[in-house]
Amino acid sequence: MIVAYLLNYLNKTTTAGNMEQKLSPQTMMNETQKLIELVLELKKQRNAVILVHNYQRPEMFRIADYIGDSLGLSVKAAETDADVILFCGVKFMAETAKVLSPKKTVLLPTLDAGCSLADMATVQSLKEVKKQYPDAAVVSYVNTTADVKALSDICCTSANAVEVVNSLPHKQVIFLPDKNLGRYVQQHTDKEVILWDGYCFVHDKLDSDTLMEFKQRYPDAKIVAHPECRDDLLKLADHVCGTGGMAKFAKLDGSKNFIVVTECGMTEKLRQDVPNKNFLSFCNICPYMKSTTLPLVVRSLIHNVHEIKLPRDVIVNAGKAIDRMLAISKNAT
Ligand code: 13P
Ligand code: SF4
């Protein structure tokens, strides 16, 4: 009966946004609950594991087997005996899940879940830059497509980028695609870091003057910022880390109040994880991250869309770049 209800619903609308305009808050809560029950039923039927990135809509946390950062989720899923991985995140993350679990079916509920930062590095552009710097190692941030990872010497996350770069024997490193994270690495290494001209618009447009005003209103709050933010903003931060490190820092630090500088979904997640502390948001919304909704997850599990498929050589070579990182750094998140 619930399936009939849902298919009827899916025929009427394709996005939760449409639904929000039409239904009262109480009806919406009931609809959300029914959708969650349906997802959990379908998940069991398909022996699926559901991965939910920290930036997702809050209702997505309720269907998750694992909630976490971009790399940690794929590592966790690879350790399970699930047949299907459903990734509530963005496409490069689902590709990483496929690289680490090539025998599993990997599903991304919507193709709108891209990432403009990952799209700023293409295979063609990387080949050209490699020709200019033949002796340089290529270090790819996990926010890259699998085919770009496959052309790289090693991957890194925002948590271990400095450690990865410093571990290399090369004097020169091409760091892609995020210039803000690359600049942060530059400040913590003696190597020559060749920056890629890429950035995440969600983080890059957060500005330091406004953050400073915010901080003046809450002087005792510690600032925790994602390294995809610009350099002038990172200089104001008490702690710089990826999404996986934020809850750890908040739990261990003596402060009661934090200003969280990243995508807006993270603050909601921190409030759940560390309920005895206060989190203020200095954030922007990532539309790619918010494009995944419960109805789309249901459709994905019923119709097997959109399945991530990668050429064999890409899986093998991207896997080598990720494994090299994991071998030198246990501190991936
Ligand atoms: P994390 O790797 O820190 O989860 O960040 C992912 C991301 O998309 C940042 O914008
Ligand atoms: Fe990509 Fe930025 Fe969105 Fe992360 S927040 S998925 S880097 S656009």
Tab-separated table of C-alpha atoms and ligand atoms in Angstrom:
chain	number	residue	atom	x	y	z
A	1	MET	CA	0.000	0.000	0.000
A	2	ILE	CA	2.802	2.380	0.887
A	3	VAL	CA	4.399	1.724	-2.527
A	4	ALA	CA	1.129	2.606	-4.277
A	5	TYR	CA	0.983	5.812	-2.208
A	6	LEU	CA	4.505	6.714	-3.161
A	7	LEU	CA	4.236	5.981	-6.858
A	8	ASN	CA	1.126	8.130	-6.934
A	9	TYR	CA	3.081	10.878	-5.159
A	10	LEU	CA	6.048	10.554	-7.521
A	11	ASN	CA	3.735	10.912	-10.496
A	12	LYS	CA	2.453	14.185	-9.103
A	13	THR	CA	5.768	15.796	-8.260
A	14	THR	CA	9.449	15.103	-8.679
A	15	THR	CA	10.923	17.339	-5.997
A	16	ALA	CA	10.385	17.819	-2.294
A	17	GLY	CA	10.435	21.560	-3.027
A	18	ASN	CA	7.132	21.274	-4.910
A	19	MET	CA	5.713	19.258	-2.068
A	20	GLU	CA	6.719	21.836	0.548
A	21	GLN	CA	4.664	24.521	-1.191
A	22	LYS	CA	1.489	22.436	-1.316
A	23	LEU	CA	1.281	20.726	2.090
A	24	SER	CA	0.710	21.938	5.663
A	25	PRO	CA	3.550	21.377	8.208
A	26	GLN	CA	1.679	18.509	9.927
A	27	THR	CA	0.928	16.772	6.621
A	28	MET	CA	4.549	17.238	5.608
A	29	MET	CA	5.767	15.587	8.801
A	30	ASN	CA	3.451	12.644	8.148
A	31	GLU	CA	4.571	12.416	4.507
A	32	THR	CA	8.231	12.542	5.570
A	33	GLN	CA	7.675	9.758	8.097
A	34	LYS	CA	5.976	7.569	5.451
A	35	LEU	CA	8.804	8.192	3.003
A	36	ILE	CA	11.401	7.285	5.632
A	37	GLU	CA	9.582	4.025	6.410
A	38	LEU	CA	9.433	3.220	2.721
A	39	VAL	CA	13.160	3.904	2.247
A	40	LEU	CA	13.993	1.632	5.197
A	41	GLU	CA	11.788	-1.141	3.753
A	42	LEU	CA	13.367	-0.855	0.286
A	43	LYS	CA	16.839	-0.718	1.807
A	44	LYS	CA	16.234	-4.073	3.487
A	45	GLN	CA	14.844	-5.616	0.296
A	46	ARG	CA	17.890	-4.542	-1.707
A	47	ASN	CA	20.494	-5.233	0.984
A	48	ALA	CA	21.608	-1.622	0.580
A	49	VAL	CA	23.763	0.589	2.751
A	50	ILE	CA	22.826	4.285	2.773
A	51	LEU	CA	25.601	6.872	3.076
A	52	VAL	CA	24.702	10.449	3.977
A	53	HIS	CA	27.163	13.319	3.792
A	54	ASN	CA	27.240	15.884	6.634
A	55	TYR	CA	25.846	18.625	4.323
A	56	GLN	CA	22.647	16.790	3.377
A	57	ARG	CA	19.104	17.897	4.316
A	58	PRO	CA	18.365	16.976	7.973
A	59	GLU	CA	15.667	14.430	7.079
A	60	MET	CA	18.260	12.443	5.128
A	61	PHE	CA	20.146	11.769	8.386
A	62	ARG	CA	17.158	9.652	9.450
A	63	ILE	CA	17.686	7.074	6.666
A	64	ALA	CA	21.472	6.835	7.074
A	65	ASP	CA	23.528	3.804	7.973
A	66	TYR	CA	26.534	6.118	8.081
A	67	ILE	CA	26.782	9.908	8.215
A	68	GLY	CA	30.149	11.485	7.602
A	69	ASP	CA	32.658	13.167	5.334
A	70	SER	CA	33.351	12.533	1.685
A	71	LEU	CA	36.024	9.833	1.966
A	72	GLY	CA	35.135	8.211	5.306
A	73	LEU	CA	31.705	7.183	4.024
A	74	SER	CA	33.111	5.237	1.068
A	75	VAL	CA	35.690	3.533	3.284
A	76	LYS	CA	32.910	2.440	5.676
A	77	ALA	CA	30.686	1.148	2.850
A	78	ALA	CA	33.536	-0.948	1.440
A	79	GLU	CA	33.747	-2.775	4.767
A	80	THR	CA	30.084	-3.893	4.607
A	81	ASP	CA	28.612	-6.892	2.779
A	82	ALA	CA	25.848	-4.774	1.204
A	83	ASP	CA	24.969	-5.409	-2.464
A	84	VAL	CA	24.032	-1.777	-3.060
A	85	ILE	CA	25.528	1.527	-1.881
A	86	LEU	CA	23.130	4.454	-2.094
A	87	PHE	CA	25.048	7.723	-1.787
A	88	CYS	CA	23.279	10.837	-0.527
A	89	GLY	CA	26.080	13.222	-1.373
A	90	VAL	CA	27.497	14.315	-4.716
A	91	LYS	CA	28.730	12.459	-7.784
A	92	PHE	CA	32.479	12.488	-7.104
A	93	MET	CA	31.760	10.867	-3.724
A	94	ALA	CA	29.637	8.132	-5.331
A	95	GLU	CA	32.470	7.535	-7.815
A	96	THR	CA	34.886	7.097	-4.918
A	97	ALA	CA	32.485	4.575	-3.396
A	98	LYS	CA	32.510	2.659	-6.709
A	99	VAL	CA	36.318	2.726	-6.866
A	100	LEU	CA	36.553	1.286	-3.338
A	101	SER	CA	33.684	-1.218	-3.881
A	102	PRO	CA	33.821	-2.153	-7.576
A	103	LYS	CA	31.608	-5.217	-7.170
A	104	LYS	CA	28.778	-3.347	-5.457
A	105	THR	CA	26.030	-1.434	-7.273
A	106	VAL	CA	26.482	2.261	-6.440
A	107	LEU	CA	23.469	4.574	-6.787
A	108	LEU	CA	23.264	8.372	-6.853
A	109	PRO	CA	19.601	9.444	-6.503
A	110	THR	CA	19.905	12.513	-8.765
A	111	LEU	CA	22.333	13.685	-11.437
A	112	ASP	CA	21.794	17.239	-10.196
A	113	ALA	CA	24.163	16.263	-7.370
A	114	GLY	CA	27.321	17.390	-9.166
A	115	CYS	CA	30.106	19.570	-7.783
A	116	SER	CA	31.369	22.670	-9.597
A	117	LEU	CA	34.721	22.376	-7.782
A	118	ALA	CA	35.323	18.811	-9.025
A	119	ASP	CA	34.278	19.900	-12.543
A	120	MET	CA	37.051	22.539	-12.566
A	121	ALA	CA	39.697	19.820	-13.116
A	122	THR	CA	39.361	17.746	-16.279
A	123	VAL	CA	41.581	14.975	-17.628
A	124	GLN	CA	42.542	17.153	-20.586
A	125	SER	CA	43.559	20.154	-18.469
A	126	LEU	CA	45.524	17.932	-16.080
A	127	LYS	CA	47.420	16.324	-18.975
A	128	GLU	CA	48.435	19.800	-20.183
A	129	VAL	CA	49.638	20.945	-16.749
A	130	LYS	CA	51.560	17.679	-16.262
A	131	LYS	CA	53.451	18.420	-19.491
A	132	GLN	CA	54.497	21.824	-18.104
A	133	TYR	CA	55.774	20.284	-14.832
A	134	PRO	CA	57.056	16.803	-15.738
A	135	ASP	CA	58.882	16.327	-12.411
A	136	ALA	CA	55.991	17.319	-10.187
A	137	ALA	CA	53.820	14.869	-8.276
A	138	VAL	CA	50.079	15.207	-8.849
A	139	VAL	CA	48.100	15.396	-5.607
A	140	SER	CA	44.339	15.302	-6.070
A	141	TYR	CA	41.921	16.360	-3.386
A	142	VAL	CA	39.078	13.819	-3.031
A	143	ASN	CA	36.790	16.437	-4.617
A	144	THR	CA	37.815	15.324	-8.116
A	145	THR	CA	36.251	13.006	-10.672
A	146	ALA	CA	37.469	9.395	-10.714
A	147	ASP	CA	39.195	9.843	-14.089
A	148	VAL	CA	41.243	12.739	-12.703
A	149	LYS	CA	42.144	10.664	-9.620
A	150	ALA	CA	43.264	7.907	-11.988
A	151	LEU	CA	45.829	10.305	-13.509
A	152	SER	CA	47.127	11.379	-10.095
A	153	ASP	CA	50.017	10.071	-8.019
A	154	ILE	CA	48.106	10.294	-4.768
A	155	CYS	CA	44.841	11.602	-3.298
A	156	CYS	CA	44.295	13.648	-0.155
A	157	THR	CA	41.443	14.901	1.994
A	158	SER	CA	41.136	18.274	3.679
A	159	ALA	CA	42.269	16.546	6.889
A	160	ASN	CA	45.493	15.022	5.561
A	161	ALA	CA	46.483	17.275	2.620
A	162	VAL	CA	49.554	18.675	4.431
A	163	GLU	CA	50.660	15.225	5.646
A	164	VAL	CA	50.253	13.728	2.147
A	165	VAL	CA	52.228	16.497	0.422
A	166	ASN	CA	55.022	16.368	3.014
A	167	SER	CA	55.285	12.585	2.642
A	168	LEU	CA	56.262	12.792	-1.040
A	169	PRO	CA	59.876	12.617	-2.256
A	170	HIS	CA	59.133	15.226	-4.977
A	171	LYS	CA	60.214	18.857	-4.595
A	172	GLN	CA	57.305	20.100	-6.693
A	173	VAL	CA	53.613	19.245	-6.364
A	174	ILE	CA	50.651	20.026	-8.627
A	175	PHE	CA	47.768	20.401	-6.177
A	176	LEU	CA	44.229	20.246	-7.527
A	177	PRO	CA	41.525	21.414	-7.815
A	178	ASP	CA	41.012	23.733	-4.812
A	179	LYS	CA	43.332	26.743	-4.704
A	180	ASN	CA	42.280	27.680	-1.156
A	181	LEU	CA	43.164	24.273	0.267
A	182	GLY	CA	46.303	24.328	-1.924
A	183	ARG	CA	47.348	27.678	-0.446
A	184	TYR	CA	46.777	26.330	3.058
A	185	VAL	CA	49.091	23.398	2.181
A	186	GLN	CA	51.654	25.843	0.734
A	187	GLN	CA	51.850	27.538	4.154
A	188	HIS	CA	52.661	24.229	5.854
A	189	THR	CA	55.300	22.749	3.553
A	190	ASP	CA	58.728	23.559	2.113
A	191	LYS	CA	57.773	22.046	-1.242
A	192	GLU	CA	56.807	24.123	-4.248
A	193	VAL	CA	53.028	23.801	-4.547
A	194	ILE	CA	51.620	24.598	-7.989
A	195	LEU	CA	48.082	25.800	-7.421
A	196	TRP	CA	45.131	24.897	-9.646
A	197	ASP	CA	42.688	27.710	-10.381
A	198	GLY	CA	39.684	25.953	-8.822
A	199	TYR	CA	37.467	26.871	-5.890
A	200	CYS	CA	34.233	25.916	-4.175
A	201	PHE	CA	31.809	28.821	-4.603
A	202	VAL	CA	29.972	27.832	-1.402
A	203	HIS	CA	33.094	28.413	0.711
A	204	ASP	CA	34.929	30.949	-1.430
A	205	LYS	CA	32.193	33.577	-1.135
A	206	LEU	CA	32.171	33.537	2.688
A	207	ASP	CA	33.946	36.789	3.523
A	208	SER	CA	36.297	37.611	6.367
A	209	ASP	CA	34.940	41.132	7.114
A	210	THR	CA	31.460	39.808	7.817
A	211	LEU	CA	32.907	36.953	9.871
A	212	MET	CA	34.883	39.489	11.911
A	213	GLU	CA	31.653	41.426	12.671
A	214	PHE	CA	29.996	38.166	13.642
A	215	LYS	CA	32.879	37.285	15.940
A	216	GLN	CA	32.657	40.711	17.649
A	217	ARG	CA	29.067	39.885	18.629
A	218	TYR	CA	30.130	36.499	20.067
A	219	PRO	CA	33.702	37.142	21.299
A	220	ASP	CA	33.986	33.922	23.334
A	221	ALA	CA	32.963	31.667	20.423
A	222	LYS	CA	35.687	29.612	18.714
A	223	ILE	CA	35.754	29.784	14.905
A	224	VAL	CA	35.966	26.422	13.110
A	225	ALA	CA	36.425	26.752	9.336
A	226	HIS	CA	36.653	24.409	6.351
A	227	PRO	CA	39.935	24.810	4.418
A	228	GLU	CA	38.023	25.477	1.175
A	229	CYS	CA	37.476	29.012	2.592
A	230	ARG	CA	39.731	31.857	1.474
A	231	ASP	CA	43.068	32.513	3.156
A	232	ASP	CA	42.054	35.807	4.853
A	233	LEU	CA	39.120	34.017	6.467
A	234	LEU	CA	41.186	30.997	7.543
A	235	LYS	CA	43.542	33.371	9.363
A	236	LEU	CA	40.640	34.256	11.695
A	237	ALA	CA	39.892	30.618	12.494
A	238	ASP	CA	40.790	28.913	15.777
A	239	HIS	CA	40.675	25.548	14.028
A	240	VAL	CA	40.761	24.550	10.336
A	241	CYS	CA	39.445	21.095	9.401
A	242	GLY	CA	37.217	19.063	7.082
A	243	THR	CA	33.663	18.121	8.019
A	244	GLY	CA	34.872	14.907	9.678
A	245	GLY	CA	37.048	16.840	12.136
A	246	MET	CA	34.517	19.434	13.288
A	247	ALA	CA	32.605	17.314	15.831
A	248	LYS	CA	35.893	15.923	17.194
A	249	PHE	CA	37.203	19.451	17.765
A	250	ALA	CA	33.958	20.687	19.353
A	251	LYS	CA	33.877	17.719	21.743
A	252	LEU	CA	37.506	18.077	22.848
A	253	ASP	CA	37.753	21.865	23.017
A	254	GLY	CA	36.936	23.577	26.325
A	255	SER	CA	34.685	26.230	24.720
A	256	LYS	CA	30.920	26.138	24.922
A	257	ASN	CA	30.220	28.224	21.780
A	258	PHE	CA	31.406	27.764	18.196
A	259	ILE	CA	30.997	29.640	14.923
A	260	VAL	CA	30.882	27.021	12.166
A	261	VAL	CA	32.175	28.299	8.822
A	262	THR	CA	31.216	25.952	6.008
A	263	GLU	CA	28.071	24.617	4.265
A	264	CYS	CA	24.940	25.237	6.390
A	265	GLY	CA	24.028	21.553	6.877
A	266	MET	CA	27.080	20.994	9.066
A	267	THR	CA	25.724	23.088	11.939
A	268	GLU	CA	22.590	20.952	12.166
A	269	LYS	CA	24.757	17.824	12.286
A	270	LEU	CA	26.994	19.289	15.024
A	271	ARG	CA	23.935	20.202	17.132
A	272	GLN	CA	22.908	16.539	16.976
A	273	ASP	CA	26.390	15.172	17.701
A	274	VAL	CA	27.390	17.593	20.460
A	275	PRO	CA	24.090	18.590	22.128
A	276	ASN	CA	25.676	20.212	25.190
A	277	LYS	CA	27.400	22.967	23.133
A	278	ASN	CA	26.145	25.883	21.008
A	279	PHE	CA	26.797	26.187	17.268
A	280	LEU	CA	26.288	29.368	15.276
A	281	SER	CA	26.311	29.200	11.499
A	282	PHE	CA	28.383	31.356	9.189
A	283	CYS	CA	27.507	29.479	6.051
A	284	ASN	CA	26.188	29.133	2.526
A	285	ILE	CA	23.985	26.419	1.073
A	286	CYS	CA	25.369	24.003	-1.521
A	287	PRO	CA	22.555	23.432	-4.035
A	288	TYR	CA	24.207	20.231	-5.271
A	289	MET	CA	24.122	18.744	-1.792
A	290	LYS	CA	20.513	19.773	-1.233
A	291	SER	CA	19.284	18.274	-4.526
A	292	THR	CA	18.893	14.800	-2.982
A	293	THR	CA	15.454	14.269	-1.421
A	294	LEU	CA	13.572	11.336	0.098
A	295	PRO	CA	11.314	10.783	-2.957
A	296	LEU	CA	14.398	10.652	-5.167
A	297	VAL	CA	15.989	8.085	-2.833
A	298	VAL	CA	12.864	5.925	-3.124
A	299	ARG	CA	12.913	6.223	-6.916
A	300	SER	CA	16.600	5.340	-6.914
A	301	LEU	CA	16.075	2.158	-4.895
A	302	ILE	CA	13.051	1.070	-6.965
A	303	HIS	CA	14.382	1.890	-10.446
A	304	ASN	CA	18.122	1.459	-9.819
A	305	VAL	CA	18.918	5.037	-10.845
A	306	HIS	CA	21.458	6.516	-11.343
A	307	GLU	CA	23.948	3.712	-11.340
A	308	ILE	CA	27.608	4.805	-11.242
A	309	LYS	CA	29.639	2.950	-13.856
A	310	LEU	CA	33.358	3.498	-14.380
A	311	PRO	CA	35.844	1.977	-16.838
A	312	ARG	CA	38.011	-0.781	-15.356
A	313	ASP	CA	41.284	1.135	-15.797
A	314	VAL	CA	39.840	4.183	-14.029
A	315	ILE	CA	38.775	2.017	-11.079
A	316	VAL	CA	42.218	0.407	-10.865
A	317	ASN	CA	44.265	3.617	-11.186
A	318	ALA	CA	42.030	5.824	-9.032
A	319	GLY	CA	42.090	3.008	-6.457
A	320	LYS	CA	45.910	3.107	-6.432
A	321	ALA	CA	45.921	6.881	-5.778
A	322	ILE	CA	43.470	6.453	-2.886
A	323	ASP	CA	45.332	3.435	-1.451
A	324	ARG	CA	48.636	5.354	-1.503
A	325	MET	CA	47.000	8.061	0.587
A	326	LEU	CA	45.520	5.548	3.044
A	327	ALA	CA	48.906	3.852	3.380
A	328	ILE	CA	50.646	7.016	4.559
A	329	SER	CA	47.783	8.600	6.465
A	330	LYS	CA	45.331	7.039	8.847
A	331	ASN	CA	44.180	10.595	9.462
A	332	ALA	CA	41.948	10.743	6.366
A	333	THR	CA	38.976	12.491	7.996
B	1	13P	P1	34.604	16.985	3.444
B	1	13P	O1	35.566	16.130	2.670
B	1	13P	O2	35.258	17.762	4.524
B	1	13P	O3	33.424	16.166	3.894
B	1	13P	O4	34.042	18.117	2.455
B	1	13P	C1	33.336	17.794	1.326
B	1	13P	C2	32.956	18.968	0.574
B	1	13P	O5	32.282	18.883	-0.407
B	1	13P	C3	33.440	20.258	1.029
B	1	13P	O6	32.865	21.263	0.302
B	2	SF4	FE1	31.299	20.832	-4.267
B	2	SF4	FE2	31.505	22.991	-2.721
B	2	SF4	FE3	29.207	21.714	-2.847
B	2	SF4	FE4	31.316	20.612	-1.585
B	2	SF4	S1	30.193	22.446	-0.986
B	2	SF4	S2	29.924	19.593	-3.022
B	2	SF4	S3	32.988	21.336	-2.875
B	2	SF4	S4	30.221	22.786	-4.553
